[in-house]
mmCIF file of C-alpha atoms in Angstrom:
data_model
loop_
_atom_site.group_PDB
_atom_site.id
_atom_site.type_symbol
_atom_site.label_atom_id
_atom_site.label_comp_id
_atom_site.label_asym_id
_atom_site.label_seq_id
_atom_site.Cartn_x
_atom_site.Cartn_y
_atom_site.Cartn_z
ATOM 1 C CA UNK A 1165 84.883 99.578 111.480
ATOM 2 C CA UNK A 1166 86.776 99.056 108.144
ATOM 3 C CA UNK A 1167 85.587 98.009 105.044
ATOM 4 C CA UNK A 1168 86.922 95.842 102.923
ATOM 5 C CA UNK A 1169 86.268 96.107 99.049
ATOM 6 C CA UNK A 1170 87.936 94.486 95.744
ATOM 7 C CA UNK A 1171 88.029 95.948 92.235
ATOM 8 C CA UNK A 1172 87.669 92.959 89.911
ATOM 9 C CA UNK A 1173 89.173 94.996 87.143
ATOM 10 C CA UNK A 1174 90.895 98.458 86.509
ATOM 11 C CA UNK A 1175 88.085 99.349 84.292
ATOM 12 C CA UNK A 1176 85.712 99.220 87.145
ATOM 13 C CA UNK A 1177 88.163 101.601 89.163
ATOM 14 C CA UNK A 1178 86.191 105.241 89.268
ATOM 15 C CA UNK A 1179 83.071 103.076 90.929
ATOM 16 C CA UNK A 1180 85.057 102.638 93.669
ATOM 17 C CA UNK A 1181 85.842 105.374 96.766
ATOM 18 C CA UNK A 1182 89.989 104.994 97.338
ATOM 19 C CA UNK A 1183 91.431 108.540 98.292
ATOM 20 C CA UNK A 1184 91.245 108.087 101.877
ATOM 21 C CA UNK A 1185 91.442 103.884 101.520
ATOM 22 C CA UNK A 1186 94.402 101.996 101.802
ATOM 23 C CA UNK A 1187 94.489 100.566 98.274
ATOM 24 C CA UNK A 1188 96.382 96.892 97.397
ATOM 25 C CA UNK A 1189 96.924 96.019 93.822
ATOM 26 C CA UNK A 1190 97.642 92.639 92.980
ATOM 27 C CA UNK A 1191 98.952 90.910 89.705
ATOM 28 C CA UNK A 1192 99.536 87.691 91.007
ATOM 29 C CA UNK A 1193 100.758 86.138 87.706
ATOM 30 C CA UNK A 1194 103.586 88.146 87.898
ATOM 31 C CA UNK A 1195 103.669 91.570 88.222
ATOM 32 C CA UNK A 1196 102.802 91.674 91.789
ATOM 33 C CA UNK A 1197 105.024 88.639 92.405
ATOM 34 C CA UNK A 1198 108.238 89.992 90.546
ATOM 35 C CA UNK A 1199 108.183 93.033 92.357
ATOM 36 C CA UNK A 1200 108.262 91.670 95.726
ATOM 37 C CA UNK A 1201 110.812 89.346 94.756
ATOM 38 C CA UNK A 1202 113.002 91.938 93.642
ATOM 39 C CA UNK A 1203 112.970 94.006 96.565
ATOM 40 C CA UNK A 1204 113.591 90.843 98.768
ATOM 41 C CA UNK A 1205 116.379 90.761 96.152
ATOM 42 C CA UNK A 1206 117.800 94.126 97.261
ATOM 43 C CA UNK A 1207 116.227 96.049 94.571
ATOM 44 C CA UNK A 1208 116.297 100.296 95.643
ATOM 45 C CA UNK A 1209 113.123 100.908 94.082
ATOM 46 C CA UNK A 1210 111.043 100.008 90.979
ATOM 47 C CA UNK A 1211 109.257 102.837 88.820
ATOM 48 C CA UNK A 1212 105.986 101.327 87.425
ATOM 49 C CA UNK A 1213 105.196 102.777 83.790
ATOM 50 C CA UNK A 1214 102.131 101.820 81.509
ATOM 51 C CA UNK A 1215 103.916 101.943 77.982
ATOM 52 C CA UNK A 1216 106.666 100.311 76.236
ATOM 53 C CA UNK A 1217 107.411 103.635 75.327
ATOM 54 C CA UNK A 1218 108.062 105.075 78.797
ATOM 55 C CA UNK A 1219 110.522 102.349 79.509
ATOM 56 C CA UNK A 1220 112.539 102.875 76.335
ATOM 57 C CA UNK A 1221 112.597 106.715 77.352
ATOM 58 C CA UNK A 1222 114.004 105.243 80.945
ATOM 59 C CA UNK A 1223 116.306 103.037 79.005
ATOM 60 C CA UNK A 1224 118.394 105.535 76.781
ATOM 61 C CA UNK A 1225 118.484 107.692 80.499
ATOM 62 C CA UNK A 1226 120.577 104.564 82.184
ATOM 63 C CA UNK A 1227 118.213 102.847 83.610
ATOM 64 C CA UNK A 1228 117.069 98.746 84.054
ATOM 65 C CA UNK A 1229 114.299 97.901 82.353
ATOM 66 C CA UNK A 1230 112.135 95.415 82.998
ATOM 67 C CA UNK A 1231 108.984 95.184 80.224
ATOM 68 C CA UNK A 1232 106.844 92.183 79.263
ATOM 69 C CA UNK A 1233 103.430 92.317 76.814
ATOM 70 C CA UNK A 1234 101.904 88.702 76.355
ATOM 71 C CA UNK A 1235 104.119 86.846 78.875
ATOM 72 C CA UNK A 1236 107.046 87.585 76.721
ATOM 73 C CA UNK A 1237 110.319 89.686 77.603
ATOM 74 C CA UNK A 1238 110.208 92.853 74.979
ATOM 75 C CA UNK A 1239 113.291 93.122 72.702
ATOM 76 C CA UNK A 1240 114.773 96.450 74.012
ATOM 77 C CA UNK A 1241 114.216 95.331 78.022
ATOM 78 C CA UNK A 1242 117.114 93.600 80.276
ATOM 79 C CA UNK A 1243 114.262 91.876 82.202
ATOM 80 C CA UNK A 1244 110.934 90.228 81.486
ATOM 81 C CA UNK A 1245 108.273 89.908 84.288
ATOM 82 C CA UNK A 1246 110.213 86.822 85.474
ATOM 83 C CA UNK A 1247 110.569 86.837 88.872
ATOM 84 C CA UNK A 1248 113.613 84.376 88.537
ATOM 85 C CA UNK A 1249 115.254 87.110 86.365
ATOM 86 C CA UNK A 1250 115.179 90.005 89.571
ATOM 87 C CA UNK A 1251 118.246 88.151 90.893
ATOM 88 C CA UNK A 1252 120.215 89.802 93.825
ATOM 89 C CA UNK A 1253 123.734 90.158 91.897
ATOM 90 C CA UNK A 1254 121.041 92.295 89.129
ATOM 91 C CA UNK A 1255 119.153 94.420 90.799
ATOM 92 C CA UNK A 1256 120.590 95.213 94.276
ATOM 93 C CA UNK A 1257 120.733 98.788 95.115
ATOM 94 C CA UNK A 1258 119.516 99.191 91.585
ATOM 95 C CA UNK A 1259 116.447 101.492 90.394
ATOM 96 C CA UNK A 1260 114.263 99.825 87.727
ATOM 97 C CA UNK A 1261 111.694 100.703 85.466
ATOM 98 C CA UNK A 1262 108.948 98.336 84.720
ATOM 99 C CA UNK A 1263 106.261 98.105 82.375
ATOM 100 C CA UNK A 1264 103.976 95.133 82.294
ATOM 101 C CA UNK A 1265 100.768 94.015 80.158
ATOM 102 C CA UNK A 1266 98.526 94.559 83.314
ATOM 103 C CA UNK A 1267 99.863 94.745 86.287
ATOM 104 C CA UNK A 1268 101.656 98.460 86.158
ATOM 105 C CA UNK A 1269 98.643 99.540 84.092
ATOM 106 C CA UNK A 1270 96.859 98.714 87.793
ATOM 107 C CA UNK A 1271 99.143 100.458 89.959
ATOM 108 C CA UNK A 1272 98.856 103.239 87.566
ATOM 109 C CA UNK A 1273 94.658 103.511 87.775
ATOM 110 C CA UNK A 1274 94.658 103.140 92.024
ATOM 111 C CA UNK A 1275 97.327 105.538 92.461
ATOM 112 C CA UNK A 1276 95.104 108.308 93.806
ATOM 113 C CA UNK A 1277 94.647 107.239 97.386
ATOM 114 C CA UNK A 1278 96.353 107.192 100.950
ATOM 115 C CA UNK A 1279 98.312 104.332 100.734
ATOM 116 C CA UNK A 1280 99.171 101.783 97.821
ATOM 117 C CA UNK A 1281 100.732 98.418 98.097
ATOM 118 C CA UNK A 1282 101.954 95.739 96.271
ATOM 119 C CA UNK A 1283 99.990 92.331 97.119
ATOM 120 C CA UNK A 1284 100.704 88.810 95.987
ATOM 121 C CA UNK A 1285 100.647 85.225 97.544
ATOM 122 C CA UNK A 1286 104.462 85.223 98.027
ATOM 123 C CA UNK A 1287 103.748 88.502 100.873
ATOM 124 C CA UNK A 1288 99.942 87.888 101.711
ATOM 125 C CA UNK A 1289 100.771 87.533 105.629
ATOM 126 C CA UNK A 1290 102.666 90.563 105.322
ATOM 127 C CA UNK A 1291 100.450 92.707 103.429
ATOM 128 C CA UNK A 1292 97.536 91.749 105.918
ATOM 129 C CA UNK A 1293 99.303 92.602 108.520
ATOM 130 C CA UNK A 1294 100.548 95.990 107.619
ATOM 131 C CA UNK A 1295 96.675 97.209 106.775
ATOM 132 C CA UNK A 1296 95.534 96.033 109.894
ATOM 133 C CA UNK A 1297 98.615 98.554 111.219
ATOM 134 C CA UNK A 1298 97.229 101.118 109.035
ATOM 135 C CA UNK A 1299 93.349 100.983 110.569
ATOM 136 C CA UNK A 1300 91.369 102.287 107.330
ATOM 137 C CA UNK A 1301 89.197 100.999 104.664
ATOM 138 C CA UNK A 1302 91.044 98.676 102.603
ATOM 139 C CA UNK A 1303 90.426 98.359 98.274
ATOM 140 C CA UNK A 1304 91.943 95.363 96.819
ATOM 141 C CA UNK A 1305 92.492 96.117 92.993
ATOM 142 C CA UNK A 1306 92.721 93.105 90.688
ATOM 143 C CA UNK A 1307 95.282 93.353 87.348
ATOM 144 C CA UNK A 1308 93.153 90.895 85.699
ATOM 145 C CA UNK A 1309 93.315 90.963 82.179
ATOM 146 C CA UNK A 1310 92.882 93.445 79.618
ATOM 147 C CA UNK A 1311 90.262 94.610 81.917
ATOM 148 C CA UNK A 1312 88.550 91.157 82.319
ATOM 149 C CA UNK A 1313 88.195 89.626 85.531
ATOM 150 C CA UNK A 1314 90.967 86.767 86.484
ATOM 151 C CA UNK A 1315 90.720 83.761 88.899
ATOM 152 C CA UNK A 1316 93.863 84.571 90.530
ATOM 153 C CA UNK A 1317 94.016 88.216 91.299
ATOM 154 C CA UNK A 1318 90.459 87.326 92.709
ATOM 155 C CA UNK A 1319 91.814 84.686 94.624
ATOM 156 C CA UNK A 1320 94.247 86.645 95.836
ATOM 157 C CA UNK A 1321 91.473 89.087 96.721
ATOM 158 C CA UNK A 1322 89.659 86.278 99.109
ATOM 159 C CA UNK A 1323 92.367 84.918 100.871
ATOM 160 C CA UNK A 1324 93.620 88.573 101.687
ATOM 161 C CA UNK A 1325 90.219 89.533 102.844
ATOM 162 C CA UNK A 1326 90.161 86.058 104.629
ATOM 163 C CA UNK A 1327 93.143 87.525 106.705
ATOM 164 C CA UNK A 1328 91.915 91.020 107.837
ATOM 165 C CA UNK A 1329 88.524 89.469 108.806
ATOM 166 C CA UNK A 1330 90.389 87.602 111.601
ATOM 167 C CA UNK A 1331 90.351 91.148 113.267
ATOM 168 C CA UNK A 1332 87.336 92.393 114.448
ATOM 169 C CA UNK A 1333 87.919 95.893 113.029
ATOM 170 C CA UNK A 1334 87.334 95.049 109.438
ATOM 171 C CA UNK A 1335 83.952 93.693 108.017
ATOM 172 C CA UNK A 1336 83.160 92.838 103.823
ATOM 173 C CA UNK A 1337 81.556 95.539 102.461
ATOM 174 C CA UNK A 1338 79.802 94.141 99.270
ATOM 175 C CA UNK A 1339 78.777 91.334 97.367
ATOM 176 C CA UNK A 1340 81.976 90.794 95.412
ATOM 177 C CA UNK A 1341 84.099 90.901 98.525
ATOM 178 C CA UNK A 1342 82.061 87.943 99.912
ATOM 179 C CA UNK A 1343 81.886 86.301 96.418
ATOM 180 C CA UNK A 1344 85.614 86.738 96.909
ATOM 181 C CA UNK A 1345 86.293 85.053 100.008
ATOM 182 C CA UNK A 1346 83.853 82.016 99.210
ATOM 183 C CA UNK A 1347 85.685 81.490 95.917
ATOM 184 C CA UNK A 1348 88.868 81.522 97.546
ATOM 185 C CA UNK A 1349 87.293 79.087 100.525
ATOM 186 C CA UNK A 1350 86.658 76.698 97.928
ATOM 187 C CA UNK A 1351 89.397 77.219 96.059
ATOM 188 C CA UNK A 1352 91.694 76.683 99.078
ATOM 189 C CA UNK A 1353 90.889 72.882 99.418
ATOM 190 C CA UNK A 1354 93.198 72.673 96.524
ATOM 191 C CA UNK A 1355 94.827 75.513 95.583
ATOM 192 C CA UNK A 1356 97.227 74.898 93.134
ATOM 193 C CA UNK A 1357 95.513 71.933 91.248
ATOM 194 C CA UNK A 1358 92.499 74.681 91.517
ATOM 195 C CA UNK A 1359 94.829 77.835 90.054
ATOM 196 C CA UNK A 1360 96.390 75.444 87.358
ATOM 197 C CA UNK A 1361 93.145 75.640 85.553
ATOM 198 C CA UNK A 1362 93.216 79.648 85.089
ATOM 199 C CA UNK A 1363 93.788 81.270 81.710
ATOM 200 C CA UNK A 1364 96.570 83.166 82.638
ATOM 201 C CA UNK A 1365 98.093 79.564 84.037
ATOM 202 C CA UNK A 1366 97.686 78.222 81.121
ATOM 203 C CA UNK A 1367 99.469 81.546 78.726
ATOM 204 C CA UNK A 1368 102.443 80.867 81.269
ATOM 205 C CA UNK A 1369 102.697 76.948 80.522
ATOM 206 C CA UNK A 1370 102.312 77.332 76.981
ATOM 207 C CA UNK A 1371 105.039 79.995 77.106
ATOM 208 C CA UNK A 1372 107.333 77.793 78.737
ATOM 209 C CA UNK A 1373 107.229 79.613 82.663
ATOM 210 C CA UNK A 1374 105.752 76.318 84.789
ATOM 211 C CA UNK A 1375 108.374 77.024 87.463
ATOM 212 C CA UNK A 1376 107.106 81.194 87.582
ATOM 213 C CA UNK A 1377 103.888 79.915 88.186
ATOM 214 C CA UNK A 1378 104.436 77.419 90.500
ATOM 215 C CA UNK A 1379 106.984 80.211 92.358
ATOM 216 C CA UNK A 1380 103.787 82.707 92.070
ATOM 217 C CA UNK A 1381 101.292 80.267 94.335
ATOM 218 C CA UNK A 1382 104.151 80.352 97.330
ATOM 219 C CA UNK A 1383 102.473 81.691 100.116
ATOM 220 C CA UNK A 1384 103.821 83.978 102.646
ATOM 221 C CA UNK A 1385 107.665 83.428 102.162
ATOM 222 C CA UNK A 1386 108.266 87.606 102.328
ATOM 223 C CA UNK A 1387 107.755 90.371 104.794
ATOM 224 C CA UNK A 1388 108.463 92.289 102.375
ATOM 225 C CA UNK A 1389 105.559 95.121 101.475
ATOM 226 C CA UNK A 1390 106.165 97.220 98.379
ATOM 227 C CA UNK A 1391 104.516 100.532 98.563
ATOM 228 C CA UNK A 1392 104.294 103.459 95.984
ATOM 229 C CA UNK A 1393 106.182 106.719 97.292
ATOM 230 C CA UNK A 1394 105.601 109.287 94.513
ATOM 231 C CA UNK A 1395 106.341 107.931 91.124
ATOM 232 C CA UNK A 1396 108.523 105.259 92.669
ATOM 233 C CA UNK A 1397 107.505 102.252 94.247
ATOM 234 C CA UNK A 1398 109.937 101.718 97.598
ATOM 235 C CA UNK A 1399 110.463 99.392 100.418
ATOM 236 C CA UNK A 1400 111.530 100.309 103.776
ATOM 237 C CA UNK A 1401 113.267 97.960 105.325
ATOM 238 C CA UNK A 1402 114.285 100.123 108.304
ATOM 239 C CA UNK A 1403 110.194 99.659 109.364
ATOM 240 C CA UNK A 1404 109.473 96.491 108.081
ATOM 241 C CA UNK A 1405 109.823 93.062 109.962
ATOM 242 C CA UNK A 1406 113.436 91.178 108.707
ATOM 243 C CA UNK A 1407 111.840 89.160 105.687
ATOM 244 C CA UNK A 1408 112.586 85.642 105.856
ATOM 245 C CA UNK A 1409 115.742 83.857 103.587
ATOM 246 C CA UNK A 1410 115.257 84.102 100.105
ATOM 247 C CA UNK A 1411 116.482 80.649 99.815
ATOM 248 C CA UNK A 1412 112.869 79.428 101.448
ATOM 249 C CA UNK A 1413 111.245 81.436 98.411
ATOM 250 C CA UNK A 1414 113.550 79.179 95.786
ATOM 251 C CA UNK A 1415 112.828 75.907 97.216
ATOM 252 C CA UNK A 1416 110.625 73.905 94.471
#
């Protein structure tokens, strides 16, 4: 049987068992999102980074850079964490670097396991359904932020844990898993009136990104599953299931 955890926070990541797990780290507002997007978007591979720093270092090699701290696009970067900036004439068969206020901090912190993906609504079908492939525990890691806790990452967390408990080979493992999947049972009645009321939601509004967060609660519009290959987060399309038309994940 497989158990099914969830880190609420990176700072909570060494209580947690992930070498042999099949970690999933989600940034749902819009790390996590932005990244999938892109790769639906062509994009050759993204290379997650924790500093500003890092990315300038990138930069003055040739690379794209994509870096955001408090919702906002840094000066030096040619993206934010926009997912409506990834945009298929910009970043297909391209090689970014991104750095992001949480969300590559995250990736960063659950790198040390068997398998790490990229989770957010827009892919939540897909994600599912490529750890039930895989057969082993599974560790959701939240972005949150700055180490807090989030209602979206945890969210996330339930409905994903919602999904692999339709097969019998996966059970909740803990209290917060289950805390998870009740939140997100009630939360579900109405989702986005329900997700509107987050912090983070409200950064993004008063930053001018309504339409990022309304693209961010999409559910399911990509089979695509970003996973980290070294330094380098990649997508295989040659073993993946043909994701669906980008133009469903535009529609308002």
């Amino acid at each position: 049987m497989s158990k099914i955890e969830i880190c609420f926070s990176p700072a909570l990541i060494n209580q947690y068992v992930k070498k042999d797990s099949v970690v999933v780290v989600t940034d749902v507002f819009r790390a996590s999102t932005t990244i999938c997007t892109a790769f639906a978007n062509g994009a050759k591979s993204i290379i997650p980074v924790e500093s500003q720093q890092e990315a300038i270092d990138y930069k003055a090699k040739g690379y794209l850079t994509g870096a955001e701290r408090k919702v906002a696009r840094c000066d030096f970067a040619d993206f934010g964490n926009s997912p409506f900036e990834y945009t298929p004439d910009k970043v297909s068969g391209k090689e970014i670097v991104l750095t992001t206020s949480n969300g590559t901090r995250a990736i960063k912190a659950a790198s040390d396991c068997f398998l790490l993906l990229i989770g957010a609504f827009v892919n939540l079908r897909a994600v599912a359904e490529r750890c039930q492939k895989e057969s082993r525990d599974v560790l959701i890691v939240c972005a949150g932020w700055k180490d807090r806790i989030c209602v979206e990452d945890s969210l996330f967390a339930g409905a994903l844990t919602s999904c692999l408990l339709e097969d019998d080979r996966f059970q909740a493992a803990s209290d917060g898993t289950r805390i998870a999947v009740s939140l997100w049972h009630h939360a579900n009645k109405d989702f986005n009136k329900y997700m509107m009321k987050s912090e983070h939601a409200q950064r993004l509004l008063a930053g001018g990104f309504e339409d990022d967060l309304n693209y961010c609660l999409k559910q399911s519009i990509f089979d695509v599953v970003p996973e980290l290959n070294g330094n380098k987060l990649i997508y295989d399309k040659s073993d993946r299931i043909e994701k669906r038309e980008l133009e469903e994940a535009l529609v308002d």
